[in-house]
Amino acid sequence: MSFNPPTYKYGDYVKWEGDWELIEGYPFAMAPSPLGKHQILMGRFVQQLNNELEECECEVYPELDWVIDEKTVVRPDIAIYCEEIETYPKTTPKIVIEIISESTAEKDETIKFKLYEREKVEYYVLAYPDFEKVKIYRLDNKEYDKVYEGDYRFKFDLCDIEIDFKKIFKRRK
C-alpha cells in the first residue's frame, strides 16, 4: 500500500495558521523565528541593496510571499522586483537571496533551487552565515550556473548593483 500525502491550493494556504510555504501543492512549515545572526545578515543585505538600488526602478522586499501559481507560494528571505507591488508579487523576482540555516538548507539548496531555476529567477544567492560565504547562481538559458563565491556585480534590466560581502559578514568588535 502506498501513501500519497494530500496536496493543497492557494485557497487552503491562506486559511492556515502559522507560517507556511506551499510548493507544488505540498505544505512546508516555516522554521521558527530566525536566529539573531540570520536577522543581522538579512538587515545588512537589505540596507546594502537599498543603497545600491537608489538609482534603479527596483525595490528590495524581505520576507514577502511570492504567489507563483495556485499550488506554489514561497517566502524568500529577500527578493528584488523591478515593478510596483501593492499586495503580493505574481511575477518573477530578479534576485532571490536565501539565508541558509541548518533547518532550511535542504529545502533552499534543492527544492527552492529547482523551483527558482524553473521560474527563471535571474540570480539565486545562497548566504551561509555560519561559514561567512555565499554561492551565487545566474540563470544561463534554462539552468543555473554557479558564477562566484565572493563579491559580485549583478546586472539586470537597467540596474547594475554590487554587493560587498565583506560588509555583509563583518563582525563587530
PDB file of C-alpha atoms in Angstrom:
ATOM      1  CA  MET A   1       0.000   0.000   0.000  1.00  0.00           C
ATOM      2  CA  SER A   2       1.435   3.370  -0.953  1.00  0.00           C
ATOM      3  CA  PHE A   3       0.712   6.624   0.792  1.00  0.00           C
ATOM      4  CA  ASN A   4       0.243   9.791  -1.192  1.00  0.00           C
ATOM      5  CA  PRO A   5       0.090  12.867   1.008  1.00  0.00           C
ATOM      6  CA  PRO A   6      -2.704  15.301   0.186  1.00  0.00           C
ATOM      7  CA  THR A   7      -1.975  18.368  -1.905  1.00  0.00           C
ATOM      8  CA  TYR A   8      -3.343  21.852  -1.332  1.00  0.00           C
ATOM      9  CA  LYS A   9      -4.044  25.075  -3.211  1.00  0.00           C
ATOM     10  CA  TYR A  10      -3.686  28.779  -2.503  1.00  0.00           C
ATOM     11  CA  GLY A  11      -7.249  28.948  -1.128  1.00  0.00           C
ATOM     12  CA  ASP A  12      -6.262  26.426   1.541  1.00  0.00           C
ATOM     13  CA  TYR A  13      -2.935  28.116   2.202  1.00  0.00           C
ATOM     14  CA  VAL A  14      -4.437  31.497   3.112  1.00  0.00           C
ATOM     15  CA  LYS A  15      -6.557  29.857   5.847  1.00  0.00           C
ATOM     16  CA  TRP A  16      -3.669  28.167   7.664  1.00  0.00           C
ATOM     17  CA  GLU A  17      -2.373  29.480  10.961  1.00  0.00           C
ATOM     18  CA  GLY A  18       1.347  29.944  11.395  1.00  0.00           C
ATOM     19  CA  ASP A  19       3.959  30.403   8.696  1.00  0.00           C
ATOM     20  CA  TRP A  20       3.942  28.082   5.720  1.00  0.00           C
ATOM     21  CA  GLU A  21       5.169  27.738   2.178  1.00  0.00           C
ATOM     22  CA  LEU A  22       3.299  25.760  -0.436  1.00  0.00           C
ATOM     23  CA  ILE A  23       5.432  24.097  -3.122  1.00  0.00           C
ATOM     24  CA  GLU A  24       3.732  22.120  -5.879  1.00  0.00           C
ATOM     25  CA  GLY A  25       0.746  21.668  -3.564  1.00  0.00           C
ATOM     26  CA  TYR A  26       2.778  20.332  -0.632  1.00  0.00           C
ATOM     27  CA  PRO A  27       2.912  22.341   2.606  1.00  0.00           C
ATOM     28  CA  PHE A  28       6.226  23.178   4.257  1.00  0.00           C
ATOM     29  CA  ALA A  29       6.172  24.618   7.766  1.00  0.00           C
ATOM     30  CA  MET A  30       8.475  27.591   8.077  1.00  0.00           C
ATOM     31  CA  ALA A  31      11.208  27.336  10.667  1.00  0.00           C
ATOM     32  CA  PRO A  32      10.697  29.170  13.947  1.00  0.00           C
ATOM     33  CA  SER A  33      11.827  32.788  14.099  1.00  0.00           C
ATOM     34  CA  PRO A  34      15.329  33.013  12.629  1.00  0.00           C
ATOM     35  CA  LEU A  35      18.349  33.277  14.894  1.00  0.00           C
ATOM     36  CA  GLY A  36      19.996  36.603  15.571  1.00  0.00           C
ATOM     37  CA  LYS A  37      22.827  36.059  13.077  1.00  0.00           C
ATOM     38  CA  HIS A  38      20.243  35.346  10.363  1.00  0.00           C
ATOM     39  CA  GLN A  39      18.369  38.569  11.160  1.00  0.00           C
ATOM     40  CA  ILE A  40      21.571  40.657  11.280  1.00  0.00           C
ATOM     41  CA  LEU A  41      22.637  39.259   7.907  1.00  0.00           C
ATOM     42  CA  MET A  42      19.227  39.956   6.392  1.00  0.00           C
ATOM     43  CA  GLY A  43      19.277  43.519   7.693  1.00  0.00           C
ATOM     44  CA  ARG A  44      22.715  44.118   6.200  1.00  0.00           C
ATOM     45  CA  PHE A  45      21.637  42.696   2.845  1.00  0.00           C
ATOM     46  CA  VAL A  46      18.529  44.892   2.776  1.00  0.00           C
ATOM     47  CA  GLN A  47      20.500  48.009   3.748  1.00  0.00           C
ATOM     48  CA  GLN A  48      23.220  47.454   1.163  1.00  0.00           C
ATOM     49  CA  LEU A  49      20.742  46.537  -1.588  1.00  0.00           C
ATOM     50  CA  ASN A  50      18.578  49.587  -0.865  1.00  0.00           C
ATOM     51  CA  ASN A  51      21.686  51.790  -1.154  1.00  0.00           C
ATOM     52  CA  GLU A  52      22.674  50.150  -4.430  1.00  0.00           C
ATOM     53  CA  LEU A  53      19.155  50.411  -5.908  1.00  0.00           C
ATOM     54  CA  GLU A  54      18.715  54.157  -5.267  1.00  0.00           C
ATOM     55  CA  GLU A  55      19.131  54.992  -8.976  1.00  0.00           C
ATOM     56  CA  CYS A  56      17.128  51.988 -10.157  1.00  0.00           C
ATOM     57  CA  GLU A  57      13.424  51.271 -10.594  1.00  0.00           C
ATOM     58  CA  CYS A  58      13.717  48.146  -8.448  1.00  0.00           C
ATOM     59  CA  GLU A  59      12.899  47.530  -4.771  1.00  0.00           C
ATOM     60  CA  VAL A  60      14.028  45.121  -2.070  1.00  0.00           C
ATOM     61  CA  TYR A  61      11.321  43.009  -0.414  1.00  0.00           C
ATOM     62  CA  PRO A  62      12.280  40.978   2.681  1.00  0.00           C
ATOM     63  CA  GLU A  63      10.051  38.018   3.555  1.00  0.00           C
ATOM     64  CA  LEU A  64       7.233  38.769   1.115  1.00  0.00           C
ATOM     65  CA  ASP A  65       5.108  35.879  -0.164  1.00  0.00           C
ATOM     66  CA  TRP A  66       5.583  35.208  -3.880  1.00  0.00           C
ATOM     67  CA  VAL A  67       2.415  33.619  -5.299  1.00  0.00           C
ATOM     68  CA  ILE A  68       3.725  31.635  -8.254  1.00  0.00           C
ATOM     69  CA  ASP A  69       0.501  29.788  -9.007  1.00  0.00           C
ATOM     70  CA  GLU A  70      -2.433  28.078  -7.270  1.00  0.00           C
ATOM     71  CA  LYS A  71      -0.167  25.352  -5.869  1.00  0.00           C
ATOM     72  CA  THR A  72       3.010  27.269  -5.087  1.00  0.00           C
ATOM     73  CA  VAL A  73       3.599  30.150  -2.664  1.00  0.00           C
ATOM     74  CA  VAL A  74       7.086  30.776  -1.286  1.00  0.00           C
ATOM     75  CA  ARG A  75       8.559  33.400   1.015  1.00  0.00           C
ATOM     76  CA  PRO A  76      12.149  34.180   0.024  1.00  0.00           C
ATOM     77  CA  ASP A  77      14.256  35.815   2.708  1.00  0.00           C
ATOM     78  CA  ILE A  78      14.944  38.663   0.273  1.00  0.00           C
ATOM     79  CA  ALA A  79      13.724  39.307  -3.263  1.00  0.00           C
ATOM     80  CA  ILE A  80      14.265  42.160  -5.696  1.00  0.00           C
ATOM     81  CA  TYR A  81      11.427  43.132  -8.027  1.00  0.00           C
ATOM     82  CA  CYS A  82      11.534  45.773 -10.750  1.00  0.00           C
ATOM     83  CA  GLU A  83       7.824  46.588 -10.704  1.00  0.00           C
ATOM     84  CA  GLU A  84       5.399  48.175  -8.299  1.00  0.00           C
ATOM     85  CA  ILE A  85       3.883  45.676  -5.878  1.00  0.00           C
ATOM     86  CA  GLU A  86       0.828  46.614  -3.846  1.00  0.00           C
ATOM     87  CA  THR A  87      -0.035  43.272  -2.251  1.00  0.00           C
ATOM     88  CA  TYR A  88       1.892  40.161  -3.300  1.00  0.00           C
ATOM     89  CA  PRO A  89       4.114  39.710  -6.326  1.00  0.00           C
ATOM     90  CA  LYS A  90       2.866  37.401  -9.011  1.00  0.00           C
ATOM     91  CA  THR A  91       5.843  37.822 -11.317  1.00  0.00           C
ATOM     92  CA  THR A  92       9.384  36.552 -11.066  1.00  0.00           C
ATOM     93  CA  PRO A  93      11.903  38.495  -8.979  1.00  0.00           C
ATOM     94  CA  LYS A  94      15.270  39.424 -10.492  1.00  0.00           C
ATOM     95  CA  ILE A  95      17.247  38.259  -7.470  1.00  0.00           C
ATOM     96  CA  VAL A  96      16.354  35.908  -4.617  1.00  0.00           C
ATOM     97  CA  ILE A  97      18.551  35.609  -1.542  1.00  0.00           C
ATOM     98  CA  GLU A  98      18.026  32.772   0.911  1.00  0.00           C
ATOM     99  CA  ILE A  99      19.957  32.824   4.181  1.00  0.00           C
ATOM    100  CA  ILE A 100      20.785  29.233   4.956  1.00  0.00           C
ATOM    101  CA  SER A 101      20.294  27.652   8.345  1.00  0.00           C
ATOM    102  CA  GLU A 102      20.561  24.042   9.385  1.00  0.00           C
ATOM    103  CA  SER A 103      16.756  23.702   9.314  1.00  0.00           C
ATOM    104  CA  THR A 104      16.319  25.252   5.828  1.00  0.00           C
ATOM    105  CA  ALA A 105      19.446  24.072   3.985  1.00  0.00           C
ATOM    106  CA  GLU A 106      17.957  21.058   2.219  1.00  0.00           C
ATOM    107  CA  LYS A 107      14.857  22.916   1.024  1.00  0.00           C
ATOM    108  CA  ASP A 108      16.818  26.014  -0.066  1.00  0.00           C
ATOM    109  CA  GLU A 109      19.620  24.089  -1.801  1.00  0.00           C
ATOM    110  CA  THR A 110      17.452  21.581  -3.638  1.00  0.00           C
ATOM    111  CA  ILE A 111      13.696  22.232  -3.767  1.00  0.00           C
ATOM    112  CA  LYS A 112      13.818  26.015  -3.999  1.00  0.00           C
ATOM    113  CA  PHE A 113      16.898  25.879  -6.221  1.00  0.00           C
ATOM    114  CA  LYS A 114      14.964  23.866  -8.819  1.00  0.00           C
ATOM    115  CA  LEU A 115      11.827  25.973  -8.343  1.00  0.00           C
ATOM    116  CA  TYR A 116      13.636  29.304  -8.807  1.00  0.00           C
ATOM    117  CA  GLU A 117      15.512  27.895 -11.791  1.00  0.00           C
ATOM    118  CA  ARG A 118      12.244  26.742 -13.374  1.00  0.00           C
ATOM    119  CA  GLU A 119      10.599  30.109 -12.685  1.00  0.00           C
ATOM    120  CA  LYS A 120      13.570  31.897 -14.276  1.00  0.00           C
ATOM    121  CA  VAL A 121      14.818  33.907 -11.304  1.00  0.00           C
ATOM    122  CA  GLU A 122      17.858  35.567 -12.860  1.00  0.00           C
ATOM    123  CA  TYR A 123      20.113  35.337  -9.785  1.00  0.00           C
ATOM    124  CA  TYR A 124      19.862  32.984  -6.817  1.00  0.00           C
ATOM    125  CA  VAL A 125      22.104  33.735  -3.853  1.00  0.00           C
ATOM    126  CA  LEU A 126      22.612  31.278  -1.004  1.00  0.00           C
ATOM    127  CA  ALA A 127      24.150  33.011   2.023  1.00  0.00           C
ATOM    128  CA  TYR A 128      25.776  30.877   4.726  1.00  0.00           C
ATOM    129  CA  PRO A 129      26.114  32.869   7.981  1.00  0.00           C
ATOM    130  CA  ASP A 130      27.987  30.080   9.794  1.00  0.00           C
ATOM    131  CA  PHE A 131      30.695  29.975   7.096  1.00  0.00           C
ATOM    132  CA  GLU A 132      30.544  33.666   6.110  1.00  0.00           C
ATOM    133  CA  LYS A 133      30.279  32.867   2.432  1.00  0.00           C
ATOM    134  CA  VAL A 134      27.804  32.912  -0.421  1.00  0.00           C
ATOM    135  CA  LYS A 135      27.100  30.890  -3.525  1.00  0.00           C
ATOM    136  CA  ILE A 136      25.764  32.894  -6.450  1.00  0.00           C
ATOM    137  CA  TYR A 137      23.931  31.272  -9.344  1.00  0.00           C
ATOM    138  CA  ARG A 138      22.981  33.066 -12.555  1.00  0.00           C
ATOM    139  CA  LEU A 139      20.384  31.731 -14.959  1.00  0.00           C
ATOM    140  CA  ASP A 140      22.014  30.836 -18.252  1.00  0.00           C
ATOM    141  CA  ASN A 141      19.347  29.817 -20.741  1.00  0.00           C
ATOM    142  CA  LYS A 142      17.335  27.325 -18.692  1.00  0.00           C
ATOM    143  CA  GLU A 143      19.674  26.364 -15.871  1.00  0.00           C
ATOM    144  CA  TYR A 144      21.745  27.917 -13.148  1.00  0.00           C
ATOM    145  CA  ASP A 145      25.491  28.283 -13.464  1.00  0.00           C
ATOM    146  CA  LYS A 146      27.495  28.902 -10.332  1.00  0.00           C
ATOM    147  CA  VAL A 147      29.154  32.211 -11.049  1.00  0.00           C
ATOM    148  CA  TYR A 148      31.010  33.272  -7.937  1.00  0.00           C
ATOM    149  CA  GLU A 149      31.728  32.815  -4.269  1.00  0.00           C
ATOM    150  CA  GLY A 150      32.571  36.331  -3.072  1.00  0.00           C
ATOM    151  CA  ASP A 151      31.751  39.921  -4.038  1.00  0.00           C
ATOM    152  CA  TYR A 152      29.667  40.194  -7.140  1.00  0.00           C
ATOM    153  CA  ARG A 153      28.190  42.732  -9.556  1.00  0.00           C
ATOM    154  CA  PHE A 154      24.606  41.953 -10.586  1.00  0.00           C
ATOM    155  CA  LYS A 155      23.318  43.276 -13.913  1.00  0.00           C
ATOM    156  CA  PHE A 156      19.665  43.119 -14.935  1.00  0.00           C
ATOM    157  CA  ASP A 157      17.311  45.404 -16.823  1.00  0.00           C
ATOM    158  CA  LEU A 158      18.630  48.932 -16.248  1.00  0.00           C
ATOM    159  CA  CYS A 159      20.269  48.053 -12.925  1.00  0.00           C
ATOM    160  CA  ASP A 160      23.883  47.408 -12.135  1.00  0.00           C
ATOM    161  CA  ILE A 161      24.458  46.717  -8.437  1.00  0.00           C
ATOM    162  CA  GLU A 162      27.315  45.351  -6.405  1.00  0.00           C
ATOM    163  CA  ILE A 163      27.190  43.582  -3.071  1.00  0.00           C
ATOM    164  CA  ASP A 164      30.233  43.854  -0.818  1.00  0.00           C
ATOM    165  CA  PHE A 165      30.055  40.593   1.090  1.00  0.00           C
ATOM    166  CA  LYS A 166      32.863  41.671   3.449  1.00  0.00           C
ATOM    167  CA  LYS A 167      30.433  44.292   4.804  1.00  0.00           C
ATOM    168  CA  ILE A 168      27.587  41.784   4.932  1.00  0.00           C
ATOM    169  CA  PHE A 169      29.605  39.346   7.036  1.00  0.00           C
ATOM    170  CA  LYS A 170      31.533  41.893   9.126  1.00  0.00           C
ATOM    171  CA  ARG A 171      31.857  41.178  12.815  1.00  0.00           C
ATOM    172  CA  ARG A 172      31.521  43.854  15.438  1.00  0.00           C
ATOM    173  CA  LYS A 173      34.375  44.206  17.873  1.00  0.00           C
TER     174      LYS A 173
END
